[in-house]
Amino acid sequence: MAALVAENFRFLSLFFKSKDVMIFNGLVALGTVGSEELFSVVAFNCPCSPARNYIYGLAAIGVPALALFLIGVIWNNHTWNLVAECHKRGTKNFSVAATFLLFGSIMGRACVAPITWSVISLLRGEAYICALSEFVKPSSLDKFPAEYGAEVLAKFPCRDVPANLTKFRDEVTRRLRYESQLFGWLLIGIVAVLIFLTKCLKHCCSPLSYRQEAYWAQYRSNEDKLFRRTAEVHSRILAAKNVKQFFGFVALDKEEKELVQEFPVEGVQPSPQWNAITGVYIYRENKGFPLYSRLHKWAKGVEGNGPTPEGHELLFLAS
């Protein structure tokens, strides 16, 4: 049972496997802040019309956040690893909790940009003021003229109001800006608490020591860099070989000629090998020895969990 709980919570560590992830999330947040500022200066223009203000204000906050969320999901490699895993192997290796936490890890990283966008929008307050100005009750404003209603209140964000309503416009704007910024700070606090709890759960439930986790992160980073670099060279050499076979020659620069001479490529890897190294992988061991990736597992010739008691015990750790 303890191993099952540890395996489920280990999916949460997808957020914090290396410093590169934190740096990437920071850059995403900074980029989102810049984009939101540019949008507010260039694109945001409240219609100042009843019924339209609310829709426009919410759209200014929600639609960009939704677009950023979807982009984050698409750019996350874990998304496509999960798709490949479900397509090739199904979900037989996933418990309900593990599947939920894996989706949570993908969604969580994708939420960095939309949450940043929402927080900055709320702290600025323009969209919130635009959306809710018409819903302010005139009775809550001291000595507000009875002949004016929601139609005039909807024009407050545009400052297009009679001179005798200027002080009421300032009061409504100040009140709504206060509410907007309060929600923004509360959102920051909630996200900070969730990140803290996630970090605590990750370290409490992980069966690995801090140093082994650091080594695992370094291994995965180096494996990914070397794999991408080698795949780029391999594909270039293979392409040169096929082009030469078609035309009888191939136009290579000096660097490419050296690559072709140094690394002879005889063929391509069969599909079963690609399938074996593609998909979701968290952590597993084979007879006490760690396997840090699907490529590592394939290189060691490990298939499944094996018939040994150790293999069955580690079934909960397989991904």
Short mmCIF file of C-alpha atoms in Angstrom, two decimals:
data_model
loop_
_atom_site.label_atom_id
_atom_site.label_comp_id
_atom_site.label_asym_id
_atom_site.label_seq_id
_atom_site.Cartn_x
_atom_site.Cartn_y
_atom_site.Cartn_z
CA MET A 1 0.00 0.00 0.00
CA ALA A 2 2.83 2.39 0.87
CA ALA A 3 4.44 1.72 -2.50
CA LEU A 4 1.13 2.44 -4.27
CA VAL A 5 0.69 5.75 -2.45
CA ALA A 6 4.28 6.71 -3.22
CA GLU A 7 3.81 5.86 -6.89
CA ASN A 8 0.68 7.96 -7.15
CA PHE A 9 2.19 11.03 -5.60
CA ARG A 10 5.37 10.59 -7.58
CA PHE A 11 3.50 11.82 -10.64
CA LEU A 12 3.38 15.23 -8.97
CA SER A 13 7.16 15.49 -9.23
CA LEU A 14 6.85 16.10 -12.98
CA PHE A 15 6.70 19.80 -12.04
CA PHE A 16 9.96 19.81 -10.16
CA LYS A 17 12.29 17.29 -11.77
CA SER A 18 14.97 19.86 -12.52
CA LYS A 19 15.84 23.52 -12.24
CA ASP A 20 15.30 23.81 -15.99
CA VAL A 21 11.56 23.35 -15.45
CA MET A 22 11.45 26.15 -12.89
CA ILE A 23 13.48 28.44 -15.15
CA PHE A 24 11.18 27.61 -18.07
CA ASN A 25 8.09 28.35 -15.98
CA GLY A 26 9.65 31.66 -14.91
CA LEU A 27 10.33 32.64 -18.51
CA VAL A 28 6.77 31.70 -19.47
CA ALA A 29 5.43 33.88 -16.66
CA LEU A 30 7.61 36.84 -17.67
CA GLY A 31 6.59 36.47 -21.30
CA THR A 32 2.94 36.38 -20.27
CA VAL A 33 3.34 39.54 -18.20
CA GLY A 34 4.84 41.36 -21.18
CA SER A 35 2.09 40.11 -23.48
CA GLU A 36 -0.64 41.18 -21.06
CA GLU A 37 0.86 44.66 -20.73
CA LEU A 38 1.04 44.99 -24.51
CA PHE A 39 -2.54 43.77 -24.86
CA SER A 40 -3.79 46.27 -22.28
CA VAL A 41 -2.06 49.19 -23.99
CA VAL A 42 -2.82 48.30 -27.60
CA ALA A 43 -5.88 46.07 -27.80
CA PHE A 44 -8.09 46.55 -24.71
CA ASN A 45 -10.95 48.98 -25.39
CA CYS A 46 -14.02 48.72 -23.17
CA PRO A 47 -17.25 49.20 -25.18
CA CYS A 48 -18.87 51.08 -22.26
CA SER A 49 -22.28 49.72 -23.14
CA PRO A 50 -24.71 47.76 -20.94
CA ALA A 51 -24.59 43.97 -21.46
CA ARG A 52 -21.50 44.30 -23.69
CA ASN A 53 -19.17 45.38 -20.91
CA TYR A 54 -19.60 42.15 -18.96
CA ILE A 55 -18.98 39.90 -21.96
CA TYR A 56 -16.01 41.93 -23.18
CA GLY A 57 -14.39 42.18 -19.74
CA LEU A 58 -14.65 38.46 -19.07
CA ALA A 59 -13.45 37.65 -22.59
CA ALA A 60 -10.41 39.89 -22.14
CA ILE A 61 -9.40 37.82 -19.12
CA GLY A 62 -10.68 34.37 -20.04
CA VAL A 63 -10.10 33.93 -23.76
CA PRO A 64 -6.32 34.70 -23.76
CA ALA A 65 -5.97 32.55 -20.63
CA LEU A 66 -7.72 29.66 -22.40
CA ALA A 67 -5.52 30.06 -25.49
CA LEU A 68 -2.36 30.11 -23.34
CA PHE A 69 -3.57 27.00 -21.48
CA LEU A 70 -4.13 25.05 -24.70
CA ILE A 71 -0.74 26.14 -26.05
CA GLY A 72 0.85 24.96 -22.80
CA VAL A 73 -0.80 21.55 -23.13
CA ILE A 74 0.30 21.24 -26.77
CA TRP A 75 3.91 22.22 -26.03
CA ASN A 76 4.24 19.81 -23.12
CA ASN A 77 6.09 16.66 -24.19
CA HIS A 78 4.31 14.68 -21.45
CA THR A 79 1.03 15.24 -23.31
CA TRP A 80 2.24 13.39 -26.37
CA ASN A 81 4.01 10.76 -24.28
CA LEU A 82 0.66 10.09 -22.63
CA VAL A 83 -1.07 9.93 -26.01
CA ALA A 84 1.56 7.48 -27.26
CA GLU A 85 1.27 5.43 -24.08
CA CYS A 86 -2.52 5.13 -24.38
CA HIS A 87 -2.29 4.36 -28.10
CA LYS A 88 0.40 1.68 -27.84
CA ARG A 89 -0.15 0.14 -24.43
CA GLY A 90 -3.52 1.38 -23.18
CA THR A 91 -4.01 2.46 -19.58
CA LYS A 92 -3.56 -0.96 -17.98
CA ASN A 93 -0.43 0.21 -16.11
CA PHE A 94 -2.20 3.22 -14.58
CA SER A 95 -4.34 3.30 -11.48
CA VAL A 96 -7.14 5.87 -11.28
CA ALA A 97 -5.15 8.02 -8.86
CA ALA A 98 -2.00 7.79 -10.98
CA THR A 99 -3.91 8.77 -14.12
CA PHE A 100 -5.52 11.70 -12.30
CA LEU A 101 -2.19 12.93 -10.97
CA LEU A 102 -0.51 12.55 -14.35
CA PHE A 103 -3.21 14.68 -15.97
CA GLY A 104 -2.80 17.08 -13.06
CA SER A 105 0.91 17.42 -13.74
CA ILE A 106 0.28 18.22 -17.41
CA MET A 107 -2.51 20.65 -16.60
CA GLY A 108 -0.49 22.24 -13.82
CA ARG A 109 2.44 23.17 -16.01
CA ALA A 110 0.07 24.40 -18.69
CA CYS A 111 -1.59 26.67 -16.10
CA VAL A 112 1.54 28.79 -15.52
CA ALA A 113 0.85 31.22 -18.38
CA PRO A 114 -2.96 31.51 -17.98
CA ILE A 115 -2.72 32.04 -14.22
CA THR A 116 -0.07 34.71 -14.77
CA TRP A 117 -2.30 36.38 -17.35
CA SER A 118 -5.30 36.29 -15.00
CA VAL A 119 -3.30 37.63 -12.05
CA ILE A 120 -1.85 40.55 -14.01
CA SER A 121 -5.27 41.33 -15.49
CA LEU A 122 -6.82 41.39 -12.01
CA LEU A 123 -4.02 43.49 -10.54
CA ARG A 124 -4.36 46.04 -13.34
CA GLY A 125 -8.13 46.06 -12.89
CA GLU A 126 -9.23 47.51 -16.26
CA ALA A 127 -11.04 44.38 -17.45
CA TYR A 128 -12.72 43.81 -14.08
CA ILE A 129 -13.89 47.44 -13.90
CA CYS A 130 -15.21 47.22 -17.45
CA ALA A 131 -17.10 44.00 -16.74
CA LEU A 132 -18.76 44.95 -13.46
CA SER A 133 -19.23 48.73 -13.46
CA GLU A 134 -22.82 48.44 -14.68
CA PHE A 135 -23.71 46.07 -11.83
CA VAL A 136 -22.82 48.52 -9.06
CA LYS A 137 -26.02 49.34 -7.17
CA PRO A 138 -26.79 53.07 -7.31
CA SER A 139 -28.19 52.79 -3.78
CA SER A 140 -24.68 51.96 -2.53
CA LEU A 141 -23.44 55.36 -3.72
CA ASP A 142 -24.19 58.26 -1.40
CA LYS A 143 -26.49 60.84 -3.00
CA PHE A 144 -26.32 59.27 -6.46
CA PRO A 145 -28.88 60.98 -8.75
CA ALA A 146 -31.98 58.84 -9.12
CA GLU A 147 -32.41 59.63 -12.83
CA TYR A 148 -29.24 57.74 -13.75
CA GLY A 149 -29.03 53.97 -13.94
CA ALA A 150 -27.01 51.07 -15.34
CA GLU A 151 -26.57 52.73 -18.73
CA VAL A 152 -24.58 55.58 -17.20
CA LEU A 153 -22.68 53.27 -14.84
CA ALA A 154 -21.58 51.23 -17.87
CA LYS A 155 -19.87 54.37 -19.24
CA PHE A 156 -17.75 54.93 -16.13
CA PRO A 157 -14.72 52.97 -17.46
CA CYS A 158 -14.57 55.32 -20.48
CA ARG A 159 -14.84 58.49 -18.34
CA ASP A 160 -17.59 59.65 -20.70
CA VAL A 161 -19.98 60.86 -17.99
CA PRO A 162 -21.59 64.16 -16.98
CA ALA A 163 -19.49 66.44 -14.81
CA ASN A 164 -21.76 65.98 -11.79
CA LEU A 165 -21.02 62.22 -11.80
CA THR A 166 -17.22 62.51 -11.78
CA LYS A 167 -16.89 61.84 -8.05
CA PHE A 168 -19.18 58.81 -8.33
CA ARG A 169 -17.14 57.49 -11.26
CA ASP A 170 -13.96 57.79 -9.18
CA GLU A 171 -15.60 56.00 -6.26
CA VAL A 172 -16.89 53.15 -8.42
CA THR A 173 -13.55 52.77 -10.15
CA ARG A 174 -11.70 52.74 -6.83
CA ARG A 175 -14.11 50.19 -5.36
CA LEU A 176 -13.91 47.81 -8.33
CA ARG A 177 -10.14 48.16 -8.59
CA TYR A 178 -9.89 47.22 -4.93
CA GLU A 179 -12.00 44.09 -5.51
CA SER A 180 -10.04 43.15 -8.62
CA GLN A 181 -6.66 43.49 -6.94
CA LEU A 182 -7.92 41.61 -3.88
CA PHE A 183 -8.91 38.67 -6.08
CA GLY A 184 -5.53 38.87 -7.81
CA TRP A 185 -3.59 38.70 -4.52
CA LEU A 186 -5.81 35.88 -3.28
CA LEU A 187 -5.11 33.94 -6.48
CA ILE A 188 -1.36 34.43 -5.96
CA GLY A 189 -1.66 33.19 -2.38
CA ILE A 190 -3.69 30.12 -3.34
CA VAL A 191 -1.24 29.16 -6.09
CA ALA A 192 1.72 29.65 -3.73
CA VAL A 193 0.13 27.39 -1.10
CA LEU A 194 -0.64 24.70 -3.69
CA ILE A 195 2.94 24.76 -4.99
CA PHE A 196 4.26 24.50 -1.42
CA LEU A 197 2.00 21.54 -0.60
CA THR A 198 2.92 19.84 -3.87
CA LYS A 199 6.63 20.20 -3.11
CA CYS A 200 6.10 18.78 0.38
CA LEU A 201 4.11 15.80 -0.92
CA LYS A 202 6.69 15.16 -3.61
CA HIS A 203 9.59 15.01 -1.16
CA CYS A 204 7.66 13.08 1.49
CA CYS A 205 6.37 10.40 -0.89
CA SER A 206 9.43 9.96 -3.09
CA PRO A 207 11.35 6.71 -2.40
CA LEU A 208 14.53 8.30 -3.77
CA SER A 209 17.09 10.30 -1.87
CA TYR A 210 17.64 13.94 -2.74
CA ARG A 211 20.98 13.14 -4.43
CA GLN A 212 19.50 10.31 -6.50
CA GLU A 213 16.66 12.55 -7.65
CA ALA A 214 19.23 15.17 -8.65
CA TYR A 215 21.18 12.52 -10.55
CA TRP A 216 18.00 11.29 -12.23
CA ALA A 217 17.18 14.84 -13.36
CA GLN A 218 20.70 15.27 -14.75
CA TYR A 219 20.53 11.93 -16.54
CA ARG A 220 17.20 12.68 -18.17
CA SER A 221 18.37 16.11 -19.28
CA ASN A 222 21.61 14.74 -20.76
CA GLU A 223 19.85 11.80 -22.40
CA ASP A 224 17.34 14.13 -24.03
CA LYS A 225 20.03 16.50 -25.32
CA LEU A 226 22.22 13.69 -26.66
CA PHE A 227 19.24 11.88 -28.21
CA ARG A 228 18.05 15.00 -30.02
CA ARG A 229 21.55 15.86 -31.22
CA THR A 230 22.25 12.31 -32.38
CA ALA A 231 18.84 12.01 -34.06
CA GLU A 232 19.48 15.23 -35.98
CA VAL A 233 22.86 13.94 -37.21
CA HIS A 234 21.51 10.46 -37.96
CA SER A 235 18.59 11.83 -39.97
CA ARG A 236 20.89 14.16 -41.91
CA ILE A 237 23.28 11.35 -42.83
CA LEU A 238 20.43 9.02 -43.78
CA ALA A 239 18.86 11.76 -45.90
CA ALA A 240 22.22 12.37 -47.62
CA LYS A 241 22.55 8.67 -48.36
CA ASN A 242 19.06 8.46 -49.90
CA VAL A 243 19.52 11.66 -51.92
CA LYS A 244 22.81 10.33 -53.29
CA GLN A 245 21.16 7.06 -54.26
CA PHE A 246 18.48 8.97 -56.17
CA PHE A 247 20.63 11.58 -57.94
CA GLY A 248 23.95 9.75 -57.99
CA PHE A 249 25.56 12.47 -55.89
CA VAL A 250 24.72 14.72 -52.96
CA ALA A 251 25.79 18.33 -52.39
CA LEU A 252 27.31 18.42 -48.89
CA ASP A 253 29.23 21.18 -47.17
CA LYS A 254 32.50 20.48 -45.39
CA GLU A 255 30.92 19.80 -42.02
CA GLU A 256 28.35 17.42 -43.49
CA LYS A 257 31.04 15.52 -45.41
CA GLU A 258 32.94 15.01 -42.16
CA LEU A 259 29.80 13.75 -40.46
CA VAL A 260 29.07 11.27 -43.26
CA GLN A 261 32.62 9.94 -43.12
CA GLU A 262 32.77 9.75 -39.32
CA PHE A 263 29.35 8.21 -38.66
CA PRO A 264 28.34 5.64 -41.27
CA VAL A 265 24.60 4.98 -41.11
CA GLU A 266 23.53 1.59 -42.40
CA GLY A 267 19.78 1.77 -41.80
CA VAL A 268 16.97 2.93 -39.58
CA GLN A 269 15.64 1.68 -36.28
CA PRO A 270 12.57 -0.59 -36.59
CA SER A 271 9.24 0.63 -35.26
CA PRO A 272 9.17 -1.72 -32.23
CA GLN A 273 12.32 -0.03 -30.93
CA TRP A 274 10.78 3.44 -31.32
CA ASN A 275 7.64 2.24 -29.55
CA ALA A 276 9.71 0.77 -26.72
CA ILE A 277 11.39 4.10 -25.93
CA THR A 278 8.28 6.25 -26.42
CA GLY A 279 5.62 6.90 -23.80
CA VAL A 280 5.16 7.84 -20.18
CA TYR A 281 7.95 6.86 -17.81
CA ILE A 282 8.30 7.90 -14.19
CA TYR A 283 10.59 5.50 -12.36
CA ARG A 284 11.15 1.81 -11.84
CA GLU A 285 13.81 -0.63 -10.70
CA ASN A 286 14.93 -4.04 -11.87
CA LYS A 287 16.29 -6.26 -9.09
CA GLY A 288 17.27 -3.20 -7.09
CA PHE A 289 18.98 -1.36 -9.95
CA PRO A 290 17.32 1.88 -11.12
CA LEU A 291 16.10 2.35 -14.67
CA TYR A 292 15.97 6.06 -15.36
CA SER A 293 14.10 6.15 -18.67
CA ARG A 294 12.44 4.02 -21.33
CA LEU A 295 15.65 4.21 -23.34
CA HIS A 296 17.61 2.99 -20.32
CA LYS A 297 15.12 0.18 -19.85
CA TRP A 298 15.37 -0.81 -23.53
CA ALA A 299 19.19 -0.70 -23.45
CA LYS A 300 19.18 -3.08 -20.47
CA GLY A 301 16.84 -5.45 -22.28
CA VAL A 302 14.19 -5.32 -19.57
CA GLU A 303 10.72 -6.40 -20.71
CA GLY A 304 7.66 -5.78 -18.56
CA ASN A 305 7.91 -6.31 -14.82
CA GLY A 306 9.17 -9.86 -15.03
CA PRO A 307 7.94 -12.98 -13.23
CA THR A 308 10.15 -12.53 -10.17
CA PRO A 309 8.78 -11.45 -6.80
CA GLU A 310 10.84 -8.25 -7.12
CA GLY A 311 9.13 -7.48 -10.42
CA HIS A 312 5.65 -7.90 -8.97
CA GLU A 313 6.58 -5.73 -5.99
CA LEU A 314 7.67 -2.97 -8.35
CA LEU A 315 4.53 -3.15 -10.44
CA PHE A 316 3.24 -0.16 -8.50
CA LEU A 317 6.34 1.80 -9.44
CA ALA A 318 6.08 1.13 -13.16
CA SER A 319 4.76 3.87 -15.41
#
